[in-house]
Amino acid sequence: MLDFFTIFSKGGLVLWCFQGVSDSCTGPVNALIRSVLLQERGGNNSFTHEALTLKYKLDNQFELVFVVGFQKILTLTYVDKLIDDVHRLFRDKYRTEIQQQSALSLLNGTFDFQNDFLRLLREAEESSKIRAPTTMKKFEDSEKAKKPVRSMIETRGEKPKEKAKNNKKNKGAKKEGSDGPLATSKAAPAEKSGLPVGPENGEELSKEEQIRRKREEFIQKHGRGMEKSSKSSKSDAPKEKGKKAPRVWALGGSANKEVLDYSTPTTNGAPEAAPPEDINLIRGTGPGRQLQDLDCSSSDDEGAAQNSTKPSATKTLGGMFGMLKGLVGSKSLTREDMESVLDKMRDHLIAKNVAADIAVQLCESVANKLEGKVMGTFSTVTSTVKQALQESLVQILQPQRRVDMLRDIMDAQRHQRPYVVTFCGVNGVGKSTNLAKISFWLLENGFSVLIAACDTFRAGAVEQLRTHTRRLSALHPPEKHGGRTMVQLFEKGYGKDAAGIAMEAIAFARNQGFDVVLVDTAGRMQDNAPLMTALAKLITVNTPDLVLFVGEALVGNEAVDQLVKFNRALADHSMAQTPRLIDGIVLTKFDTIDDKVGAAISMTYITSKPIVFVGTGQTYCDLRSLNAKAVVAALMKA
């Protein structure tokens, strides 16, 4: 039983609606528009909203959307046929009213489609009932029955893999053996080798037996000699013994005990400040107060831009998006027209580090968006598909909710409470390093920061944060801020409960007047259930304002697995009614991937969450905000 069926234009005008139940269809349809149609996620024609499953079909020629909704516990096999039949009949019946392309004509038009819809629904239900039951396949119809008995007999001492190879070779030999000259030429070596081929030596040997005997003779003749030669070559190699000279680096200095002693020097019981030249080196050269946009251009692009300034008589467009020779003209696009271009685009996206499943869904979404659309006279299929894919990628990188930390921190200040940010992610992605970069950015904007060391598992995690805190304090000493401590570390050592440490740190920040609390957590793999339970407990108990997932830009398909399982674990192990999931993404190691920026697309497509920060280096100023157009330009570059 259907809950509803509605037809509306892409401008938002509802043309016709069928209500199977009393509940309104406004909420599910609006959720479909917000989460799928506006976010360019049309790769799958189904969408789940609470207890309903929504299936939809786009008519790009007349700018219409057909949506059907039913309970997700039901398995209705006729829904796809019904939506196709309704689409075909409605378009043909009201073609004149729809082609006028004006909102006023659509509002004044009368679409009396109730009786036709009920007839199509009844036909679809009856066709699903009278479908013939599937009969079990007989043995005579299977492939195994077509095989000869000889191919199923295994000879003693022969491995199954070798037998399969021999069967393939035997088939090829039989095909070639159909010609007379080839058959006689191949039989000559067998006679020279003395193998019993003819009937005078008893029963005639099969092709498998001949090949096996030839292989055994070859191994007996040449195998021992090859083993001896390999052993002699190993023994002839000179074995140089002795100590290896230590390598001296240009800027490494002398590796003596005094240089390698990193114990904290003390002066009258207080630790010394770090040298100013080291601080300037670690700080970086960029402005720390305002985040710069991410620049994805490489040195190759700059060289190409300089060469392009020179006048050239001919311009050639290479790469995957080279111009096609044939123009489409004023006709509707079909799947066959776009198939070859979409295949090249999918391979190109995968080569740029986009997850394979997401690349397929993106190309499917573009195909659904363009199918049936009327092309211009001088437009090619490639340029049209490329433009649609670029628009979809830009839309994906600009998700529904934009995270503005500075505005949220000022709002928390008005309520006299600290703004809490929790960092989570797998091992080794750079959580602590990028936490220090964000701390420096907040200090440059005049906010005081308390760093909570909740990684009580990894050896050296607290010491790493202590080093960052000391250097940040040297960059922003209390003397520059009227005696106010701008950055401080809150730690309780190792082996403690991380959720309890975070709770104490938030209470300490509230009492001491800190503006922001940055909670560093231990790295954990997405499949580690105990650690994921501990992370869900930390987030549920302390209710942070922002949960940031730290992921590296080097991953491809792994990014999808990490984010899906992190969100699933946070939802499964949470004790709250509405579990808290990931709010944003920090993308690290972006300076190591050149133009393979596909991880940004994979992460935002899976979570629908924005990339808040991008890490591009090792200094405190190497923090950027995402530039969606620059990322898409690097992604589409051939």
XYZ file of C-alpha atoms in Angstrom:
638
model
C 0.000 0.000 0.000
C 1.339 3.410 -0.966
C 1.398 6.293 1.496
C 1.553 8.980 -1.175
C 2.464 9.771 -4.770
C 3.229 13.348 -5.768
C 4.307 15.167 -8.921
C 5.940 18.594 -8.674
C 8.128 20.827 -10.783
C 11.750 21.614 -9.968
C 10.604 25.142 -9.181
C 8.595 23.799 -6.241
C 5.036 23.828 -7.651
C 2.990 20.742 -6.733
C 1.046 19.674 -9.834
C -0.753 16.624 -8.479
C -0.733 14.542 -5.285
C -2.253 11.254 -4.145
C -2.642 10.582 -0.413
C -3.014 6.938 0.601
C -2.965 7.728 4.326
C -3.968 10.710 6.420
C -0.390 11.762 7.244
C 0.998 14.658 5.243
C 3.734 14.024 2.678
C 5.265 17.492 3.119
C 7.950 16.466 5.629
C 9.382 13.467 3.724
C 9.337 15.292 0.382
C 11.075 18.344 1.848
C 13.711 16.066 3.397
C 14.238 14.471 -0.029
C 14.689 17.893 -1.635
C 17.114 19.130 1.037
C 19.218 15.988 1.383
C 19.237 14.592 -2.174
C 18.093 16.949 -4.909
C 19.787 20.122 -3.635
C 22.923 18.267 -2.554
C 23.434 16.564 -5.941
C 23.132 13.047 -4.491
C 20.879 11.553 -7.127
C 22.995 8.483 -7.812
C 20.442 6.245 -6.075
C 16.750 6.644 -6.862
C 15.630 5.745 -3.318
C 15.763 7.706 -0.066
C 14.866 6.670 3.478
C 13.213 9.146 5.846
C 12.256 7.844 9.293
C 9.785 4.962 8.656
C 9.258 5.731 4.957
C 11.084 4.752 1.781
C 10.851 7.312 -1.005
C 11.535 6.495 -4.653
C 11.755 9.259 -7.214
C 12.259 9.829 -10.928
C 13.506 13.009 -12.621
C 12.174 14.318 -15.931
C 14.886 16.725 -17.039
C 13.159 17.625 -20.294
C 10.074 19.093 -18.586
C 11.749 19.824 -15.200
C 9.458 17.465 -13.242
C 9.974 15.213 -10.222
C 7.865 12.094 -9.518
C 7.992 10.825 -5.915
C 6.316 7.790 -4.355
C 6.429 6.970 -0.637
C 5.652 3.745 1.242
C 6.541 2.049 4.529
C 10.113 0.768 4.474
C 9.121 -2.533 6.100
C 7.156 -3.378 2.947
C 8.707 -4.949 -0.144
C 6.732 -3.576 -3.083
C 8.100 -4.992 -6.307
C 5.802 -2.984 -8.559
C 6.910 0.505 -7.481
C 9.524 0.950 -10.219
C 7.065 -0.101 -12.926
C 4.373 2.158 -11.478
C 6.562 5.254 -11.387
C 7.681 4.655 -14.985
C 4.093 4.209 -16.196
C 2.876 7.303 -14.339
C 5.761 9.339 -15.696
C 5.050 8.263 -19.273
C 1.291 8.814 -19.113
C 1.406 12.149 -17.245
C 4.006 13.582 -19.617
C 2.093 12.528 -22.721
C -1.312 13.653 -21.420
C -0.298 17.132 -20.225
C 2.535 17.864 -22.635
C 0.942 21.106 -23.856
C 0.463 22.620 -20.384
C 3.968 21.646 -19.270
C 5.731 22.925 -22.388
C 4.530 26.490 -21.797
C 7.293 26.753 -19.169
C 5.524 29.362 -17.030
C 4.568 29.152 -13.401
C 1.254 30.872 -14.050
C 0.188 28.278 -16.621
C 1.096 25.471 -14.232
C -0.898 27.091 -11.420
C -3.947 27.666 -13.609
C -3.712 24.219 -15.227
C -6.042 21.467 -14.087
C -4.334 18.091 -13.740
C -7.154 15.600 -13.226
C -5.012 12.492 -12.933
C -6.728 10.590 -10.109
C -8.587 7.997 -12.187
C -5.616 7.349 -14.459
C -3.337 6.860 -11.472
C -5.683 4.418 -9.763
C -5.924 2.414 -12.990
C -2.133 2.260 -13.323
C -1.768 1.319 -9.662
C -4.279 -1.505 -10.042
C -2.524 -2.815 -13.162
C 0.889 -2.698 -11.466
C -0.398 -4.602 -8.416
C -2.034 -7.274 -10.584
C 1.075 -7.705 -12.750
C 3.167 -8.359 -9.643
C 0.717 -11.031 -8.459
C 0.441 -12.988 -11.722
C 4.165 -13.221 -12.232
C 5.095 -16.833 -12.997
C 7.006 -18.600 -10.215
C 10.634 -19.304 -10.899
C 11.326 -22.954 -11.702
C 14.404 -24.789 -10.533
C 17.009 -25.335 -13.241
C 17.560 -28.930 -14.306
C 20.935 -30.625 -14.377
C 20.779 -30.939 -18.156
C 20.564 -27.122 -18.425
C 23.623 -26.459 -16.248
C 27.149 -25.893 -17.505
C 28.444 -28.910 -15.619
C 26.327 -31.253 -17.724
C 27.961 -29.925 -20.882
C 31.482 -30.859 -19.738
C 32.915 -34.180 -20.987
C 33.658 -36.950 -18.518
C 37.408 -36.864 -19.288
C 37.702 -33.256 -18.045
C 36.353 -34.306 -14.625
C 38.944 -37.095 -14.108
C 41.958 -36.055 -12.059
C 45.309 -37.731 -12.746
C 47.445 -38.775 -9.804
C 50.054 -36.261 -8.721
C 48.581 -33.364 -10.668
C 47.404 -30.245 -8.864
C 43.947 -28.815 -9.639
C 45.403 -25.479 -10.826
C 47.770 -27.225 -13.226
C 44.912 -29.320 -14.522
C 42.852 -26.235 -15.229
C 45.735 -24.678 -17.115
C 46.263 -27.899 -19.053
C 42.591 -27.973 -20.003
C 42.848 -24.436 -21.378
C 45.993 -25.323 -23.316
C 44.324 -28.490 -24.548
C 41.361 -26.551 -25.889
C 43.656 -24.176 -27.750
C 45.651 -27.099 -29.131
C 42.481 -28.773 -30.379
C 41.430 -25.625 -32.206
C 44.806 -25.300 -33.873
C 44.910 -29.027 -34.528
C 41.964 -28.752 -36.864
C 44.324 -27.471 -39.561
C 46.478 -30.138 -41.213
C 49.959 -28.494 -41.444
C 49.858 -27.133 -37.911
C 48.930 -30.488 -36.454
C 51.798 -32.293 -38.184
C 54.346 -29.658 -37.163
C 53.344 -29.917 -33.489
C 53.467 -33.686 -33.508
C 57.084 -33.728 -34.691
C 58.720 -32.698 -31.353
C 56.775 -35.362 -29.539
C 58.218 -38.039 -31.779
C 61.793 -36.783 -31.237
C 61.449 -36.813 -27.471
C 60.678 -40.523 -27.524
C 57.266 -40.205 -25.875
C 54.920 -43.128 -26.508
C 52.433 -41.453 -28.773
C 51.456 -44.073 -31.275
C 49.164 -47.025 -30.683
C 52.091 -49.456 -31.022
C 53.226 -48.584 -27.481
C 49.944 -49.467 -25.951
C 47.106 -47.070 -25.280
C 47.457 -43.608 -26.807
C 48.346 -40.911 -24.283
C 46.154 -37.871 -23.824
C 47.390 -34.318 -24.342
C 47.537 -33.753 -20.550
C 49.853 -36.758 -20.089
C 52.172 -35.565 -22.867
C 52.437 -32.058 -21.417
C 53.034 -33.419 -17.899
C 55.855 -35.742 -19.086
C 57.499 -32.959 -21.046
C 57.426 -30.737 -17.949
C 59.024 -33.470 -15.803
C 61.831 -34.006 -18.352
C 62.519 -30.312 -18.553
C 62.739 -29.984 -14.762
C 65.106 -32.993 -14.537
C 67.447 -31.569 -17.201
C 67.564 -27.901 -16.258
C 66.338 -27.658 -12.673
C 69.506 -28.890 -10.919
C 71.807 -26.705 -13.010
C 69.794 -23.569 -12.201
C 69.884 -24.326 -8.476
C 73.667 -24.778 -8.544
C 74.214 -21.567 -10.486
C 72.026 -19.581 -8.065
C 73.900 -20.963 -5.071
C 77.263 -20.178 -6.624
C 76.219 -16.602 -7.435
C 75.210 -16.060 -3.816
C 78.458 -17.509 -2.497
C 80.582 -15.418 -4.902
C 79.118 -12.178 -3.575
C 81.683 -10.545 -1.276
C 80.592 -10.270 2.318
C 81.805 -6.964 3.590
C 81.924 -6.858 7.308
C 82.581 -3.828 9.378
C 80.861 -0.869 10.877
C 78.852 1.440 8.632
C 79.978 5.023 8.698
C 77.321 7.318 10.187
C 75.699 9.650 7.711
C 76.287 13.341 8.339
C 73.431 15.641 7.383
C 73.998 19.218 6.293
C 71.892 20.804 9.044
C 72.044 17.951 11.512
C 74.961 19.093 13.667
C 76.972 16.712 15.769
C 75.194 13.677 17.189
C 76.763 13.625 20.637
C 75.216 13.030 24.004
C 74.808 16.691 24.838
C 72.889 17.446 21.649
C 70.596 14.448 22.000
C 69.719 15.243 25.631
C 66.153 16.597 25.501
C 65.494 16.617 29.219
C 63.885 19.834 30.406
C 66.495 22.343 31.656
C 65.447 24.190 34.768
C 66.399 27.574 36.119
C 65.456 28.045 39.782
C 62.898 25.272 39.462
C 61.101 26.814 36.443
C 61.484 25.471 32.924
C 63.376 27.623 30.474
C 61.565 29.184 27.542
C 62.286 27.831 24.095
C 64.862 29.748 22.013
C 63.294 32.551 19.945
C 64.783 31.339 16.656
C 63.126 27.928 17.085
C 59.796 29.575 17.838
C 59.949 31.706 14.707
C 60.810 28.615 12.665
C 57.880 26.643 14.079
C 55.422 29.524 13.822
C 55.727 29.870 10.066
C 55.540 32.917 7.850
C 51.851 33.216 7.030
C 49.287 35.367 8.839
C 47.855 33.430 11.751
C 44.803 35.577 12.528
C 42.885 34.931 9.313
C 42.751 31.584 7.557
C 43.833 31.680 3.942
C 41.981 29.807 1.210
C 43.437 26.527 0.067
C 45.548 26.778 -3.084
C 45.615 23.555 -5.106
C 47.769 24.838 -7.967
C 51.110 23.080 -8.451
C 54.363 24.130 -10.057
C 53.335 22.372 -13.258
C 50.259 24.576 -13.467
C 52.341 27.724 -13.030
C 54.707 26.651 -15.799
C 51.784 25.881 -18.066
C 50.250 29.281 -17.297
C 53.499 31.037 -18.249
C 53.719 29.073 -21.490
C 50.110 29.837 -22.311
C 50.856 33.585 -22.375
C 52.938 33.071 -25.521
C 50.924 33.394 -28.765
C 50.275 30.086 -30.431
C 48.615 29.422 -33.758
C 46.906 26.206 -32.760
C 45.429 25.190 -29.445
C 44.867 21.540 -28.689
C 42.710 20.318 -25.860
C 44.095 17.044 -24.537
C 43.183 14.869 -21.626
C 39.964 13.121 -20.793
C 37.805 16.131 -21.655
C 39.004 16.670 -25.229
C 36.341 18.044 -27.510
C 34.326 15.435 -29.377
C 34.108 15.774 -33.124
C 30.365 15.368 -33.434
C 27.978 18.018 -32.190
C 24.745 16.828 -30.649
C 22.461 19.557 -31.873
C 18.998 20.224 -30.502
C 18.140 16.756 -29.214
C 17.520 15.098 -25.885
C 20.427 13.425 -24.161
C 20.197 9.678 -23.633
C 22.216 7.219 -21.575
C 23.901 5.911 -24.700
C 25.153 9.408 -25.572
C 26.727 9.882 -22.142
C 27.963 6.352 -21.474
C 31.473 6.660 -22.930
C 32.067 10.099 -21.378
C 30.821 8.978 -17.970
C 33.074 5.904 -18.054
C 36.102 8.129 -18.648
C 34.996 10.476 -15.875
C 34.562 7.625 -13.420
C 38.065 6.306 -14.132
C 39.456 9.838 -13.875
C 37.826 10.417 -10.464
C 39.133 7.100 -9.135
C 42.632 8.018 -10.346
C 42.291 11.283 -8.396
C 41.752 9.301 -5.160
C 37.950 9.461 -5.055
C 36.503 6.290 -3.529
C 35.297 3.889 -6.211
C 31.711 3.611 -4.929
C 31.384 7.387 -4.664
C 32.778 7.901 -8.167
C 30.118 5.532 -9.504
C 27.366 7.338 -7.569
C 28.562 10.751 -8.782
C 28.497 9.671 -12.420
C 25.087 8.071 -11.917
C 23.812 11.302 -10.360
C 25.066 13.328 -13.326
C 23.429 10.864 -15.729
C 20.081 11.157 -13.917
C 20.412 14.931 -13.916
C 21.073 15.176 -17.654
C 18.998 12.332 -19.076
C 16.270 13.773 -21.269
C 17.695 17.298 -21.160
C 17.619 19.150 -24.474
C 21.077 20.128 -25.696
C 21.998 23.396 -27.356
C 22.987 23.561 -30.993
C 26.695 24.128 -30.396
C 27.081 22.068 -27.202
C 28.995 18.820 -27.056
C 28.240 15.895 -24.805
C 31.622 16.145 -23.110
C 31.367 19.839 -22.240
C 27.816 19.427 -20.949
C 28.645 16.427 -18.767
C 31.832 18.058 -17.496
C 29.988 21.230 -16.502
C 27.277 19.237 -14.717
C 29.896 17.209 -12.824
C 31.749 20.376 -11.778
C 28.539 21.912 -10.448
C 27.751 18.729 -8.542
C 31.227 18.576 -6.972
C 31.119 22.225 -5.881
C 27.683 21.636 -4.368
C 28.951 18.558 -2.500
C 31.898 20.475 -1.012
C 29.495 23.157 0.264
C 27.191 21.083 2.482
C 24.064 22.087 4.343
C 25.654 23.417 7.547
C 28.613 25.772 7.602
C 30.779 25.715 10.732
C 31.883 29.176 11.933
C 33.934 28.581 15.062
C 34.687 32.240 15.841
C 31.006 33.181 15.792
C 30.073 30.186 17.959
C 32.848 30.963 20.450
C 31.617 34.550 20.834
C 28.105 33.236 21.360
C 29.410 30.910 24.105
C 31.208 33.876 25.719
C 27.902 35.733 26.007
C 26.529 32.747 27.917
C 29.681 32.685 30.119
C 30.701 29.149 29.279
C 33.669 27.624 27.425
C 33.332 26.406 23.844
C 34.313 22.701 23.734
C 35.816 20.995 20.660
C 36.598 17.254 20.578
C 39.067 15.785 18.087
C 38.787 12.140 17.036
C 40.247 9.935 14.318
C 42.414 6.921 13.575
C 46.043 6.533 14.572
C 48.727 8.730 13.076
C 46.601 11.206 11.117
C 47.891 14.291 12.977
C 45.272 15.045 15.650
C 47.665 16.599 18.179
C 49.605 18.577 15.561
C 46.492 20.097 14.016
C 45.032 20.736 17.468
C 48.117 22.879 18.129
C 47.602 24.710 14.800
C 43.972 25.459 15.683
C 45.097 26.603 19.145
C 47.514 29.054 17.540
C 44.770 30.352 15.219
C 42.452 30.894 18.194
C 45.223 32.634 20.163
C 45.861 34.960 17.211
C 42.165 35.883 17.317
C 42.366 36.749 21.023
C 40.735 33.675 22.602
C 42.261 31.817 25.552
C 42.655 28.058 25.087
C 42.747 25.127 27.501
C 44.138 21.917 25.989
C 42.769 18.752 27.613
C 45.162 15.792 27.273
C 42.642 12.934 27.068
C 44.964 10.624 25.122
C 45.942 8.530 28.115
C 46.951 5.522 26.013
C 49.759 6.500 23.605
C 53.190 6.919 25.180
C 54.440 10.483 24.737
C 51.031 11.996 23.949
C 51.007 14.228 27.051
C 54.620 15.283 26.490
C 53.813 16.219 22.891
C 50.994 18.497 24.013
C 53.204 19.926 26.756
C 55.803 20.875 24.142
C 53.164 22.538 21.980
C 51.782 24.401 25.004
C 55.249 25.702 25.924
C 55.877 26.969 22.400
C 52.441 28.541 22.093
C 52.988 30.264 25.452
C 56.266 31.647 24.131
C 54.457 33.042 21.091
C 51.689 34.518 23.259
C 53.201 35.232 26.690
C 51.000 36.636 29.464
C 52.866 39.972 29.247
C 51.278 40.657 25.864
C 47.765 40.021 27.225
C 47.760 41.949 30.510
C 49.077 39.087 32.615
C 46.375 36.678 31.445
C 47.419 33.097 30.687
C 46.324 32.456 27.119
C 47.106 28.758 26.748
C 47.390 26.010 29.347
C 47.566 22.229 29.397
C 45.205 20.173 31.570
C 46.513 16.632 32.082
C 46.169 13.816 34.611
C 48.793 11.426 33.269
C 48.269 8.040 31.656
C 45.890 5.155 32.211
C 42.985 7.328 33.401
C 39.405 7.613 32.175
C 39.377 10.031 29.250
C 35.737 11.055 29.780
C 36.473 11.996 33.399
C 39.525 14.052 32.429
C 37.483 15.931 29.817
C 34.756 16.673 32.365
C 37.293 18.014 34.868
C 38.953 20.107 32.154
C 35.642 21.715 31.162
C 34.872 22.521 34.809
C 38.385 23.945 35.261
C 37.977 26.112 32.137
C 34.638 27.432 33.388
C 36.129 28.380 36.750
C 39.304 29.941 35.293
C 37.552 31.805 32.501
C 39.025 30.054 29.449
C 37.190 30.691 26.195
C 37.852 27.385 24.386
C 38.569 23.816 25.493
C 40.262 21.590 22.894
C 39.945 17.882 23.831
C 42.611 15.601 22.357
C 41.600 11.923 22.243
C 43.544 8.752 21.544
C 43.781 7.459 17.988
C 41.682 4.378 17.413
C 40.799 2.169 14.483
C 37.167 2.166 13.419
C 36.856 -1.592 14.094
C 38.038 -1.419 17.722
C 34.761 -1.744 19.642
C 36.078 -1.027 23.196
C 37.847 2.176 22.147
C 34.863 3.315 20.077
C 32.640 2.747 23.107
C 34.975 4.905 25.218
C 34.859 7.680 22.584
C 31.055 7.565 22.448
C 30.993 7.792 26.255
C 33.294 10.836 26.225
C 31.103 12.637 23.690
C 27.821 11.670 25.371
C 28.917 12.663 28.884
C 30.563 15.987 28.013
C 28.312 17.085 25.086
C 30.944 19.119 23.201
C 29.870 21.962 20.930
C 31.840 20.573 17.994
C 33.068 17.061 17.138
C 35.804 17.136 14.498
C 36.981 14.031 12.662
C 40.649 14.273 11.691
C 41.455 12.369 8.495
C 44.388 12.427 6.132
C 44.131 13.353 2.469
C 46.199 10.329 1.428
C 43.417 7.779 1.826
C 40.992 6.713 -0.889
C 38.421 4.006 -0.197
C 39.572 3.866 3.430
C 38.100 7.341 4.065
C 34.613 6.016 3.398
C 35.106 3.043 5.724
C 36.517 5.214 8.524
C 33.769 7.828 8.479
C 30.901 5.373 8.079
C 32.099 3.175 10.937
C 32.955 6.124 13.207
C 29.459 7.554 12.794
C 27.895 4.106 13.194
C 29.905 3.392 16.341
C 29.031 6.771 17.854
C 25.358 6.071 17.170
C 25.411 2.467 18.423
C 27.408 3.051 21.603
C 25.762 6.318 22.584
C 23.434 6.369 25.561
C 21.523 9.462 24.400
C 18.126 9.494 22.714
C 19.551 11.351 19.705
C 23.217 10.286 19.415
C 25.865 12.879 18.673
C 27.737 12.265 15.426
C 30.606 13.971 13.610
C 30.021 17.691 12.971
C 32.986 18.543 10.742
C 36.207 17.293 9.195
C 39.853 18.333 9.507
C 41.766 17.185 6.418
C 45.495 16.778 7.108
C 48.654 16.189 5.030
C 47.142 18.028 2.081
C 50.584 19.200 0.968
C 51.622 15.621 0.108
C 49.029 14.718 -2.533
C 49.579 17.225 -5.388
C 46.293 17.185 -7.361
C 44.907 13.877 -6.012
C 42.318 15.657 -3.876
C 39.588 13.003 -4.073
C 39.567 12.295 -0.332
C 37.854 15.659 0.232
C 35.002 14.603 -2.057
C 34.718 11.150 -0.460
C 34.519 12.472 3.104
C 31.998 15.224 2.455
C 29.830 12.992 0.264
C 29.581 10.301 2.944
C 28.897 12.537 5.957
C 27.304 15.661 4.374
C 29.512 17.566 6.810
C 31.874 20.410 5.898
C 35.651 20.350 5.860
C 36.400 22.988 8.489
C 40.219 23.062 8.352
C 42.889 21.789 5.978
C 46.424 21.087 7.236
C 49.152 21.881 4.685
C 52.456 21.667 6.589
C 54.310 21.407 9.894
C 54.290 25.000 11.147
C 51.535 26.646 13.141
C 50.534 28.865 10.206
C 50.024 25.898 7.858
C 46.268 25.838 8.341
C 43.841 26.685 5.553
C 40.125 26.876 4.899
C 38.708 24.808 2.071
C 38.303 26.484 -1.302
C 35.709 24.339 -3.071
C 36.319 25.740 -6.558
C 40.091 25.259 -6.295
C 39.643 21.653 -5.157
C 37.215 20.914 -8.001
C 39.563 22.549 -10.521
C 42.430 20.330 -9.313
C 40.139 17.302 -9.394
C 38.997 17.928 -12.972
C 42.484 18.665 -14.272
C 43.509 16.045 -16.820
